[in-house]
CSV table of C-alpha atoms in Angstrom, one decimal:
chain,number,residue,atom,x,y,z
A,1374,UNK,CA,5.4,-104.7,43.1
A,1375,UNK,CA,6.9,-105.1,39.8
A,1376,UNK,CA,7.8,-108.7,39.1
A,1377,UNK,CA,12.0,-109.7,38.8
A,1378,UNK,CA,13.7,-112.1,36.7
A,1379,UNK,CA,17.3,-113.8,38.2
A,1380,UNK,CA,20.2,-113.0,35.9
A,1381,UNK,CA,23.1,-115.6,35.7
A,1382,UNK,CA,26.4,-115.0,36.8
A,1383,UNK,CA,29.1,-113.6,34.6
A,1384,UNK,CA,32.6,-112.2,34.8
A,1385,UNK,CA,33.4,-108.3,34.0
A,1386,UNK,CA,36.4,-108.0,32.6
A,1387,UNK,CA,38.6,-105.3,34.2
A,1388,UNK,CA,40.0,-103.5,30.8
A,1389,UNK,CA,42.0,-100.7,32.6
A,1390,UNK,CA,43.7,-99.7,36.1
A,1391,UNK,CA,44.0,-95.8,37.2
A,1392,UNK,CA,45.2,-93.9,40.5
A,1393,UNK,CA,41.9,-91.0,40.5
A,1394,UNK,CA,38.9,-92.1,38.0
A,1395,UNK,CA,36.6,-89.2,37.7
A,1396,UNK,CA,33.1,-89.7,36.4
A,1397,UNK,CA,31.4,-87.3,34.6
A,1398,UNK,CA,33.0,-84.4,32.0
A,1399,UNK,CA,31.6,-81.2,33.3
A,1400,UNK,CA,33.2,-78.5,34.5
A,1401,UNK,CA,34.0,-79.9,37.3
A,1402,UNK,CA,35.1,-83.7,35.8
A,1403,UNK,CA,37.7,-81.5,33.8
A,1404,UNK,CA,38.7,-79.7,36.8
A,1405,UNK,CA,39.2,-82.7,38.6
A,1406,UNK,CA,41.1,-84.8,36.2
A,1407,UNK,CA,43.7,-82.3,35.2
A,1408,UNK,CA,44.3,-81.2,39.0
A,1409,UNK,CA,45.1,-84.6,39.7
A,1410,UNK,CA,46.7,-85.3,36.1
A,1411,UNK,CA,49.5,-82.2,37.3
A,1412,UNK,CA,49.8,-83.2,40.5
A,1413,UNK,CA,51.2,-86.6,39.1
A,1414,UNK,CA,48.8,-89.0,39.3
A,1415,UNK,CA,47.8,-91.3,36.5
A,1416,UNK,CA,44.2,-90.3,35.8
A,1417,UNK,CA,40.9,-91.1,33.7
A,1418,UNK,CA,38.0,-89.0,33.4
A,1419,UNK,CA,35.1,-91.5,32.0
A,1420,UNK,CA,32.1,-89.5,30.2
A,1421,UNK,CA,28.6,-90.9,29.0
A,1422,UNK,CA,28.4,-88.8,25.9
A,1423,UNK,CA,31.1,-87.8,23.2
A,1424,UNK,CA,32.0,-84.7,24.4
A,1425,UNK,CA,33.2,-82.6,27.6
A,1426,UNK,CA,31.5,-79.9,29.1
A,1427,UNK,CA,28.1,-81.1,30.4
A,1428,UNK,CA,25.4,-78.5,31.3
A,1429,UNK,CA,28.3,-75.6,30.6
A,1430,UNK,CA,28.1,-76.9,26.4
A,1431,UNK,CA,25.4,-79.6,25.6
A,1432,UNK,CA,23.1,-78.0,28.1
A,1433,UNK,CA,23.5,-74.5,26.7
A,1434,UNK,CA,24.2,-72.8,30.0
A,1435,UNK,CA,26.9,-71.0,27.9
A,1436,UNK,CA,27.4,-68.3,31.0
A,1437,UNK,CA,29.7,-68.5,33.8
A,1438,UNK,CA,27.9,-67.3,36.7
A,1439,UNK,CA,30.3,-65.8,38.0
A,1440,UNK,CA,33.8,-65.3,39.1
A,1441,UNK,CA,33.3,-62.4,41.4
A,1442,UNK,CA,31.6,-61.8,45.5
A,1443,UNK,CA,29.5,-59.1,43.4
A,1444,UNK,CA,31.5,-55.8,44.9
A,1445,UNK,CA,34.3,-56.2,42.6
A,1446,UNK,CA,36.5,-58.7,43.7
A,1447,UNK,CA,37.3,-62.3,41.8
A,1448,UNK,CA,36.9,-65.1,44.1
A,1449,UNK,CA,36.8,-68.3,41.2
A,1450,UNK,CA,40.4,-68.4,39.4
A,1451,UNK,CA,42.4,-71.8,38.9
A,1452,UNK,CA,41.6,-73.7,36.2
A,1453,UNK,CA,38.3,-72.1,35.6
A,1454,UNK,CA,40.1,-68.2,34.7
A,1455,UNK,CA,42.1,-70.8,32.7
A,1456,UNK,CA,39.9,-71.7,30.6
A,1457,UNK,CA,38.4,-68.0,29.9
A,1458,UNK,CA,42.2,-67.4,29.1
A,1459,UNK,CA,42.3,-70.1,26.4
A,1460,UNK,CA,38.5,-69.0,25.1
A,1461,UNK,CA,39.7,-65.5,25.0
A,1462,UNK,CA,42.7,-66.3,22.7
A,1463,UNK,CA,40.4,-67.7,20.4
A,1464,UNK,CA,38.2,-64.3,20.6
A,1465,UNK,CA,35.1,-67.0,22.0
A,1466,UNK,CA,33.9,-65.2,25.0
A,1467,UNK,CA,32.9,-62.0,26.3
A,1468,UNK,CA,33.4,-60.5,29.8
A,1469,UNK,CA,34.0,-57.1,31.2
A,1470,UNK,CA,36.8,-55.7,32.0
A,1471,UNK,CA,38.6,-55.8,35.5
A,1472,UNK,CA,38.1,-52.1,35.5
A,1473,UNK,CA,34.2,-52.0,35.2
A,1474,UNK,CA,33.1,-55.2,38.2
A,1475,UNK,CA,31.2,-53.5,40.9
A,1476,UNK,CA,30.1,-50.4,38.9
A,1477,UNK,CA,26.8,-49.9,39.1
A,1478,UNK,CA,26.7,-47.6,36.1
A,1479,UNK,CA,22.9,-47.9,34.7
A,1480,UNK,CA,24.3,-47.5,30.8
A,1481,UNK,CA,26.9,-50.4,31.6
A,1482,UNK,CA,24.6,-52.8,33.9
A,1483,UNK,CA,22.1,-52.4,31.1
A,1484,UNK,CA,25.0,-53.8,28.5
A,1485,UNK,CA,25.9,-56.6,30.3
A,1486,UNK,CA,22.1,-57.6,31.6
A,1487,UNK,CA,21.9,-58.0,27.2
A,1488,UNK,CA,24.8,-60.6,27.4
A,1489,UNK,CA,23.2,-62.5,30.5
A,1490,UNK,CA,26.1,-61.3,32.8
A,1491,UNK,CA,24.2,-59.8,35.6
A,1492,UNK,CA,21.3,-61.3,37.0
A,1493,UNK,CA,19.6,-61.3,40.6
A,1494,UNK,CA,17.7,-58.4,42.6
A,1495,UNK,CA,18.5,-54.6,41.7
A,1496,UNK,CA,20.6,-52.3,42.5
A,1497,UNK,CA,22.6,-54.4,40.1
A,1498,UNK,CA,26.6,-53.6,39.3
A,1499,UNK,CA,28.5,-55.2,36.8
A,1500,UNK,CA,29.7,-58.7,37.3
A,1501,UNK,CA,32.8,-60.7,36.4
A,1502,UNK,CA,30.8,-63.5,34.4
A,1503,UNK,CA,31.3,-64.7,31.1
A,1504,UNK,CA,29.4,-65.7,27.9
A,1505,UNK,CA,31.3,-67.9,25.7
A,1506,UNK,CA,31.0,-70.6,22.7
A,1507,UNK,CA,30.5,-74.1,23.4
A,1508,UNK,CA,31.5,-75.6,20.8
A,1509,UNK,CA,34.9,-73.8,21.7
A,1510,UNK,CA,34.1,-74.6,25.1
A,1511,UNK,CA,34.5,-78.4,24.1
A,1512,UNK,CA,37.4,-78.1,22.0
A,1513,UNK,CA,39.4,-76.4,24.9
A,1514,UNK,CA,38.0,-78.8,27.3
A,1515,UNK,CA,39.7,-81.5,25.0
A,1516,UNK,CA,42.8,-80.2,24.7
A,1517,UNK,CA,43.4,-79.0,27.9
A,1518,UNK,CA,42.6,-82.8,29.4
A,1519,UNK,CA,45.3,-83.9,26.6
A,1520,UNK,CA,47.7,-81.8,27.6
A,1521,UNK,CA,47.5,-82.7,31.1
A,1522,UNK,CA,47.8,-86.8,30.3
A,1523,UNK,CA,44.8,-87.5,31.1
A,1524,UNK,CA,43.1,-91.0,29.9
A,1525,UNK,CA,39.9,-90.0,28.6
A,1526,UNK,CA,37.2,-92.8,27.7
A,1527,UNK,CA,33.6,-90.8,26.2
A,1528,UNK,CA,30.5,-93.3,26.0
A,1529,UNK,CA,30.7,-95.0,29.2
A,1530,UNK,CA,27.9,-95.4,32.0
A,1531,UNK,CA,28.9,-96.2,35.3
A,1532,UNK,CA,26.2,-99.1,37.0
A,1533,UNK,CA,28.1,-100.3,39.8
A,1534,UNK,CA,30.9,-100.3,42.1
A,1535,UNK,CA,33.1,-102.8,43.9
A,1536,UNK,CA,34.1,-102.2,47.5
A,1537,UNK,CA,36.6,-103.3,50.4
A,1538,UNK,CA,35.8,-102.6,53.1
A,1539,UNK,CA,34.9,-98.7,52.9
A,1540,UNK,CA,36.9,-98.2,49.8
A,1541,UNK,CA,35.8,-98.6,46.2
A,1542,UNK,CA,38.5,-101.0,44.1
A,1543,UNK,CA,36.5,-101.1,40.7
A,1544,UNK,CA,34.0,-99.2,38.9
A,1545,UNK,CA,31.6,-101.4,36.4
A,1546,UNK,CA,30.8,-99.3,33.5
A,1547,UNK,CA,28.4,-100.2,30.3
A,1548,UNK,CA,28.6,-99.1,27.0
A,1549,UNK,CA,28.1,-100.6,23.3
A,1550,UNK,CA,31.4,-102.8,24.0
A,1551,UNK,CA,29.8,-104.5,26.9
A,1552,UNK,CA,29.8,-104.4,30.5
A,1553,UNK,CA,33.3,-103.7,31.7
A,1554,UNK,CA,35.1,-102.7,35.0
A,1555,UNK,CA,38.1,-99.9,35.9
A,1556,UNK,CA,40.1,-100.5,38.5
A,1557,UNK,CA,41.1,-97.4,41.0
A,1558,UNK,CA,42.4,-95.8,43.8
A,1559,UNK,CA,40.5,-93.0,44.3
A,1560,UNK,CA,36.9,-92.4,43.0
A,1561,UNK,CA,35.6,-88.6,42.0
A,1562,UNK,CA,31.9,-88.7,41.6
A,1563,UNK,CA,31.3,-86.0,38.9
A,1564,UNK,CA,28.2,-87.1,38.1
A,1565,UNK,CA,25.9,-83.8,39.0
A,1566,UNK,CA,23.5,-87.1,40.1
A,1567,UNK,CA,25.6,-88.5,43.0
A,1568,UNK,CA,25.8,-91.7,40.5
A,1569,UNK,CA,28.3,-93.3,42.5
A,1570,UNK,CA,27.8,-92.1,45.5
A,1571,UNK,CA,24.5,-93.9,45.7
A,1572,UNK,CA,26.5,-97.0,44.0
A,1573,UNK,CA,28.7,-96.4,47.1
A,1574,UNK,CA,25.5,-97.1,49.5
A,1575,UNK,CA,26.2,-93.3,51.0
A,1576,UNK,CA,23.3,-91.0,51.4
A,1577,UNK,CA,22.1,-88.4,49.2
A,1578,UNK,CA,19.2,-86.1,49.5
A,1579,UNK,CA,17.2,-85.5,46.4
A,1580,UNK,CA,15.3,-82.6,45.2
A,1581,UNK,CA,12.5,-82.3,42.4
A,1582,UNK,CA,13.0,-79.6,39.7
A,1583,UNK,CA,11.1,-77.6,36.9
A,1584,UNK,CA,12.9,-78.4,34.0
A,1585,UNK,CA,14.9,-76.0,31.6
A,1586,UNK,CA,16.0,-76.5,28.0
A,1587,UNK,CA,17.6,-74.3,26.8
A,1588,UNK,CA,17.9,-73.3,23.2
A,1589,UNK,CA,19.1,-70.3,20.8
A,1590,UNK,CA,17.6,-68.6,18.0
A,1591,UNK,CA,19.1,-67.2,14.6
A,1592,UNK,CA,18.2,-64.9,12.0
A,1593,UNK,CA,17.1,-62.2,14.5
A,1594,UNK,CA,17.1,-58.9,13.0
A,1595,UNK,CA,19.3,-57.2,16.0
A,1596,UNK,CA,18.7,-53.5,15.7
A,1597,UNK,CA,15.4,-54.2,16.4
A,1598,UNK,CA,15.5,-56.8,19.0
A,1599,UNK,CA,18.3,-54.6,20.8
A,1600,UNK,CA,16.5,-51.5,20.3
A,1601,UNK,CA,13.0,-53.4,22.6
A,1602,UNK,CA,12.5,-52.8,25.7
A,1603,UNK,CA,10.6,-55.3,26.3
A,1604,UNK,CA,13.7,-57.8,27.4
A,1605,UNK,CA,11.2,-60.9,27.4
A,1606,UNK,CA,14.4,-63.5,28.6
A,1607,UNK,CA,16.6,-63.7,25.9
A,1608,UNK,CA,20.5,-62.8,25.5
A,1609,UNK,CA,22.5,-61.8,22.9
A,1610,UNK,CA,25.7,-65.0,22.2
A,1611,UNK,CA,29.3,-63.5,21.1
A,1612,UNK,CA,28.9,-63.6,17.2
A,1613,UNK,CA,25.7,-61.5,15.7
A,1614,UNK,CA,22.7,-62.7,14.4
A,1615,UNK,CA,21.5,-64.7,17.1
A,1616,UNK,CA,20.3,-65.1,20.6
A,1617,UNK,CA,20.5,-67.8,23.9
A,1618,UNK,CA,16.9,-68.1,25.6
A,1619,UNK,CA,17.8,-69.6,29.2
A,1620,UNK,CA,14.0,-70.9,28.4
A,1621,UNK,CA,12.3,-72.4,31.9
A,1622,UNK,CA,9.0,-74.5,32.4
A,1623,UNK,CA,8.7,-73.3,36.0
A,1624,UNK,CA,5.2,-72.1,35.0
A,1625,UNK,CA,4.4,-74.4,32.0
A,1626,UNK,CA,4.6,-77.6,32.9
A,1627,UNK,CA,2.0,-79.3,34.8
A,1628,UNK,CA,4.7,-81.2,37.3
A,1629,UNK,CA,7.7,-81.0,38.9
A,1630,UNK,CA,9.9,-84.0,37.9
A,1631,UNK,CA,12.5,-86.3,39.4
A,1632,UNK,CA,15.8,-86.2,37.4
A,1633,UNK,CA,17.0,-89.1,38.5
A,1634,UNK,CA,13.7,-91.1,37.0
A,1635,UNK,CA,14.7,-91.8,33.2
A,1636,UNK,CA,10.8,-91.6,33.0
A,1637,UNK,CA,10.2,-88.0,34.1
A,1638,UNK,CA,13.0,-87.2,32.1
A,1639,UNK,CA,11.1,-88.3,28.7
A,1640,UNK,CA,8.6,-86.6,29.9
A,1641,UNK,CA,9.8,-83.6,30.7
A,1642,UNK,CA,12.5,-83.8,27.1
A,1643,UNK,CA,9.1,-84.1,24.8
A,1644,UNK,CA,7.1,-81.5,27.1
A,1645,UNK,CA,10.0,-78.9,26.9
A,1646,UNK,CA,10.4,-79.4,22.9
A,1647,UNK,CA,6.6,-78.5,22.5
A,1648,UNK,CA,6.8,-75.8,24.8
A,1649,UNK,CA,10.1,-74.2,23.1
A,1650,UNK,CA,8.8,-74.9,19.7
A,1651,UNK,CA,5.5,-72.8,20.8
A,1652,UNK,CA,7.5,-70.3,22.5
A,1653,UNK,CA,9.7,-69.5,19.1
A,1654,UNK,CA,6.6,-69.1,17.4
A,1655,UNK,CA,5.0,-66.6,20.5
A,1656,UNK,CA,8.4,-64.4,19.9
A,1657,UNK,CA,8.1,-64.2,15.8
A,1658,UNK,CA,4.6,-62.9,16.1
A,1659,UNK,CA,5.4,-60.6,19.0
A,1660,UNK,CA,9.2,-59.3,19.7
A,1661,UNK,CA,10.3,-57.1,17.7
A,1662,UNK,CA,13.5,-58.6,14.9
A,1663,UNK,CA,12.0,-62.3,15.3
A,1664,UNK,CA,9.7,-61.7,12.7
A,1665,UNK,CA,11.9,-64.2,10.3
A,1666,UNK,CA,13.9,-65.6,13.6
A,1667,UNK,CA,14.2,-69.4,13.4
A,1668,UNK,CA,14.8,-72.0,16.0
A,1669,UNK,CA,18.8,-72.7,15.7
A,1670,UNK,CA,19.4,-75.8,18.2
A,1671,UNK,CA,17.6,-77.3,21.1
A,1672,UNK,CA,20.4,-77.7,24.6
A,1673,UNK,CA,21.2,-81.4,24.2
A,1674,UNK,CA,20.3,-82.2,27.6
A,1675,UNK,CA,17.6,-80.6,29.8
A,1676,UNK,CA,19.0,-77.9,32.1
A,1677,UNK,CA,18.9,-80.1,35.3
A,1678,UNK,CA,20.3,-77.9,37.9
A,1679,UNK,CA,19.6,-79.9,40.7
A,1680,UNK,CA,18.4,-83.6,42.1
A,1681,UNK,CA,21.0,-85.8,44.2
A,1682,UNK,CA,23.1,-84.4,46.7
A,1683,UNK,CA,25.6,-86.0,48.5
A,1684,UNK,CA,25.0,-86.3,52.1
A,1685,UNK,CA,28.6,-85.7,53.3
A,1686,UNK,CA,31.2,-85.2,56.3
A,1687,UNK,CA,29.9,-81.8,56.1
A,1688,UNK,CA,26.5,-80.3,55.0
A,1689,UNK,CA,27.7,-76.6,54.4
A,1690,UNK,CA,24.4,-74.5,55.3
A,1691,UNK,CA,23.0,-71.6,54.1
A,1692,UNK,CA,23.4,-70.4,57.9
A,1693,UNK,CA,27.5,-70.6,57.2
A,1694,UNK,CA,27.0,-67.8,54.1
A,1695,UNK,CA,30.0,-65.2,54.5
A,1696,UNK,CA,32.1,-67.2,56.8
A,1697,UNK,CA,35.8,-67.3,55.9
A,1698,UNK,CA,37.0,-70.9,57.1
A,1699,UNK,CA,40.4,-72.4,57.5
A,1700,UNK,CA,39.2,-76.1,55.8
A,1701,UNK,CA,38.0,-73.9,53.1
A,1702,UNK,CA,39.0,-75.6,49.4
A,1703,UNK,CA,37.0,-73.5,47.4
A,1704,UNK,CA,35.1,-70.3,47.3
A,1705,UNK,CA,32.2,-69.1,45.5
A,1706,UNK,CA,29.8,-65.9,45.2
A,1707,UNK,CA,26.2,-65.9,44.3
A,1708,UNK,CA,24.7,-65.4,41.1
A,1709,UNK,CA,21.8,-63.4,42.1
A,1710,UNK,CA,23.2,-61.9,45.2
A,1711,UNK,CA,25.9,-59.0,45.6
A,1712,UNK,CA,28.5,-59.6,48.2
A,1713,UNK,CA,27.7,-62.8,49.4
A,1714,UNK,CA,30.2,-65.9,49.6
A,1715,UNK,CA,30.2,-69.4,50.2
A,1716,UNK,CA,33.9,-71.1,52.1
A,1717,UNK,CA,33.8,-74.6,50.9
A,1718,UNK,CA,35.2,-77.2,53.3
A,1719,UNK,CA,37.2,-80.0,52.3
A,1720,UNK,CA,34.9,-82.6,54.3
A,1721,UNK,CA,32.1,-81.3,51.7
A,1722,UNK,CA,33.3,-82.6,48.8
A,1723,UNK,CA,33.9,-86.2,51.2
A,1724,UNK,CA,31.6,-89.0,51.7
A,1725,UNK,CA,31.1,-90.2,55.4
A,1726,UNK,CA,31.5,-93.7,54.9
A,1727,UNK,CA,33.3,-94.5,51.7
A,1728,UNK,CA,37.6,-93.6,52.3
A,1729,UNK,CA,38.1,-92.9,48.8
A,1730,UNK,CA,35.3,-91.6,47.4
A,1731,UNK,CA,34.8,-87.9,47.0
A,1732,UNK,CA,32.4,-85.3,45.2
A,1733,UNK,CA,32.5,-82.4,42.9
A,1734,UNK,CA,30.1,-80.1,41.1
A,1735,UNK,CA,26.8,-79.9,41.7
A,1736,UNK,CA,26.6,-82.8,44.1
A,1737,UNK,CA,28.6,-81.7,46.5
A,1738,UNK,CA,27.4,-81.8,50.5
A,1739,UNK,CA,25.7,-78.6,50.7
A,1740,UNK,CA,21.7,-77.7,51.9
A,1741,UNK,CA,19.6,-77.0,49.3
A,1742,UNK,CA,19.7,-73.2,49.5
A,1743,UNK,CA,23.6,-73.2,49.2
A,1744,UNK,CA,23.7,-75.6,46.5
A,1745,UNK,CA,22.4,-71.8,44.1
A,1746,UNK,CA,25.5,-71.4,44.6
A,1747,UNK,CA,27.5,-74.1,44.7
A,1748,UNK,CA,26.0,-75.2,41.5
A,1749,UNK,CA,27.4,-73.1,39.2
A,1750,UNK,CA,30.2,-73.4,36.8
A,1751,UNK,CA,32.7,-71.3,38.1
A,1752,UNK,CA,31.9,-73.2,41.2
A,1753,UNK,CA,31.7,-76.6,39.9
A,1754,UNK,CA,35.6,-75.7,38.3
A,1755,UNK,CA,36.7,-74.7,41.4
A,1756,UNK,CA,35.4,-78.1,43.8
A,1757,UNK,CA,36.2,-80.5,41.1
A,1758,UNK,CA,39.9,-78.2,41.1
A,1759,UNK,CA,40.4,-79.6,44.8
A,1760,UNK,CA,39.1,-83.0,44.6
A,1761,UNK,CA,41.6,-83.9,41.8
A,1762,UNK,CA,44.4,-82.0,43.8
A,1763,UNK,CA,43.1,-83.5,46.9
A,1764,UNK,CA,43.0,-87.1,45.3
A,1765,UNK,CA,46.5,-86.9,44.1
A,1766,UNK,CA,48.0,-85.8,47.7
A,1767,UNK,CA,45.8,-88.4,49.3
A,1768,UNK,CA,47.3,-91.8,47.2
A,1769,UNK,CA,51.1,-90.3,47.1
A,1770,UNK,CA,51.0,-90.1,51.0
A,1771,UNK,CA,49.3,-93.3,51.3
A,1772,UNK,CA,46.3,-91.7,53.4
A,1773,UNK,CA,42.2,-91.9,52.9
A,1774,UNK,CA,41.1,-88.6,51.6
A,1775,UNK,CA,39.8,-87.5,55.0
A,1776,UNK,CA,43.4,-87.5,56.1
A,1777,UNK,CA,44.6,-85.0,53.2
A,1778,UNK,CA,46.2,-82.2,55.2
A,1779,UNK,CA,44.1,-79.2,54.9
A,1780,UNK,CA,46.3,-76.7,55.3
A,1781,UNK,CA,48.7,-78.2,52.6
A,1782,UNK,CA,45.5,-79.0,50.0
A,1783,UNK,CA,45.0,-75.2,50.3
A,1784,UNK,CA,48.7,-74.0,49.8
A,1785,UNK,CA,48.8,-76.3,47.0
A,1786,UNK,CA,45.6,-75.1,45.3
A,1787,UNK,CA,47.1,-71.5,45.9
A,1788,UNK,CA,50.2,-71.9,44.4
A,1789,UNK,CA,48.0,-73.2,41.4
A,1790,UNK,CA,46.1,-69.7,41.0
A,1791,UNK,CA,43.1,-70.7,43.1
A,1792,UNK,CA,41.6,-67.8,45.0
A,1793,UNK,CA,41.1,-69.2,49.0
A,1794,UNK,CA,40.7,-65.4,51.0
């Protein structure tokens, strides 16, 4: 047992007040804070680093897999087809067009397996995913936020939470200016880690991962590389002269690690360097237009995909796959399979014993072979979409979130361009 010390007692001061505080700028964070930002609530979306975008820009998972149920049909749209709107008026992402999702032309599947929109088991068709630019991505994820009034504070940590009773009345956050608290209404746990639902005392399953970093390589000579068959796992990005390597340690690393363990983390941050550095030098001396390729940017972060998961109202199964609900907030295909759906019920995005405390993302109340699914960024978008919505409706009609009318969350989201079957 490691030994303690006793800390005095101090005051926190409380240097803001806001109706929804999200935590965590992903996908989802964003989502979140606009939705409730345009519904009319005063909200803040608080992120640990200096930009927005999480996994989807410093972790390099620069692919939105995907918008579609894999025969064709768009099932992700709100603020997520939003946002390929404002990266396609920049000309910073690629997708097909509406005309080609669910062909399974070999010439066209072949084109879009190059840009890392089509993954999973064969027979493939096309899918509606997207490649873009994060550092587009952030810049978009800025302004939108802006646009929509939101109060955005970068370089905070949440440690703590204050409660009444079941509901949380202050977050404690630290950061170079101190320890400090926010006062709130309604809490939106963004974290991908369950942070503050585990603050919040609620349960949470947790999962250990194989890490991924991510990273991208320049100076490739393309004609070449393109003209290999060999495809040894790496994509072509939207401008020439470079590549995305969605670069695992599934079967390099000697352990599984625990996300949540700052510990494994190092670990597994100075393992996956090594690894990627020896993996650059494997491709110049074997695939063919690396010869004079050069390591361009390491992913910020490690591609976590996965650790706590909030132990909700509702634990959406696996078992549940394909089955249209009418609680359903958000809907998602699957990445790797063709014509399969997850409904998302509002009571999985809700804490069981905390009133005002919900979930979005990748933390959401799911079993772990939903959460493939649910833990995409199409996916993320569209939960973090209904928690901020949800949020908003919940504090204007003076009720916990459990008591947000379902039927009126989804007409809502609806009339906002969400896609609910």
């Amino acid at each position: 047992m490691n030994p303690v010390i006793t800390e005095p007692e101090r005051t926190t001061p409380v240097i803001a007040e806001t109706d929804v505080l999200v935590i965590g700028g992903g996908a989802a964070g964003i989502a979140a804070a606009v939705a409730a930002s345009r519904a009319g609530a005063r909200a803040m979306l608080v992120e640990r680093y200096g930009s927005l975008g999480g996994l989807a820009t410093n972790g390099l998972i620069i692919l939105l897999l995907t918008l579609d149920d894999g025969r064709g049909k768009q099932v992700i749209a709100g603020l997520c087809q939003e946002m390929v709107d404002r990266l396609a008026a920049r000309n910073a992402c690629l997708f097909p067009p509406r005309d080609e999702w669910g062909l399974g032309d070999p010439a066209l599947v072949e084109k879009y397996q190059r840009l890392g929109l089509v993954w999973g088991s064969a027979p493939h068709v096309v899918r509606y995913s997207v490649a873009y630019d994060p550092e587009e991505f952030k810049c978009e994820a800025d302004q939108i936020v802006a646009e929509a009034g939101v109060d955005l504070r970068f370089h905070r940590w949440a440690v703590g939470v204050v409660k009444d009773g079941p509901r949380i009345t202050h977050v404690i956050f630290e950061s170079k200016a101190g320890r400090e608290a926010i006062a709130c209404s309604a809490v939106i746990d963004c974290t991908g880690d369950a942070d503050i639902a585990v603050l919040a005392g609620e349960p949470v399953e947790n999962e250990l991962v194989h890490p991924w970093l991510w990273f991208r390589t320049a100076n490739v000579d393309m004609d070449a590389a393109e003209g290999s068959r060999l495809r040894p796992g790496y994509y072509r990005t939207i401008w020439p002269g470079g590549y995305l390597h969605p670069w695992g340690a599934a079967e390099r690393i000697s352990r599984q690690v625990d996300a949540t363990n700052p510990d494994d983390l190092t670990f597994a941050e100075v393992e996956c360097r090594r690894l990627v550095r020896a993996e650059v030098d494997r491709l110049r001396g074997k695939a063919p237009g690396f010869e004079q390729a050069y390591l361009s940017g390491f992913a910020a972060s490690l591609g976590i995909t996965e650790s706590r998961r909030l132990v909700g109202r509702h634990v959406l199964s696996r078992e549940e796959m394909d089955q249209p609900r009418s609680d359903a907030v958000a809907v998602t295909g699957h990445w790797t399979k063709y014509g399969s759906t997850y409904h998302i019920p509002w009571d999985s995005l809700l804490a069981s014993g905390t009133s005002n405390l919900a979930c979005a993302g990748r933390c959401i109340s799911v079993d772990h072979r939903t959460h493939h699914a649910t833990k995409e960024i199409p996916a993320c978008f569209a939960t973090g979409e209904a928690a901020g919505l949800g949020a908003a409706m919940a504090l204007q009609a003076g009720l916990p979130l459990a008591g947000v009318p379902v039927e009126s969350l989804r007409a809502r989201l609806t009339a906002a361009g969400a896609l609910l079957g």
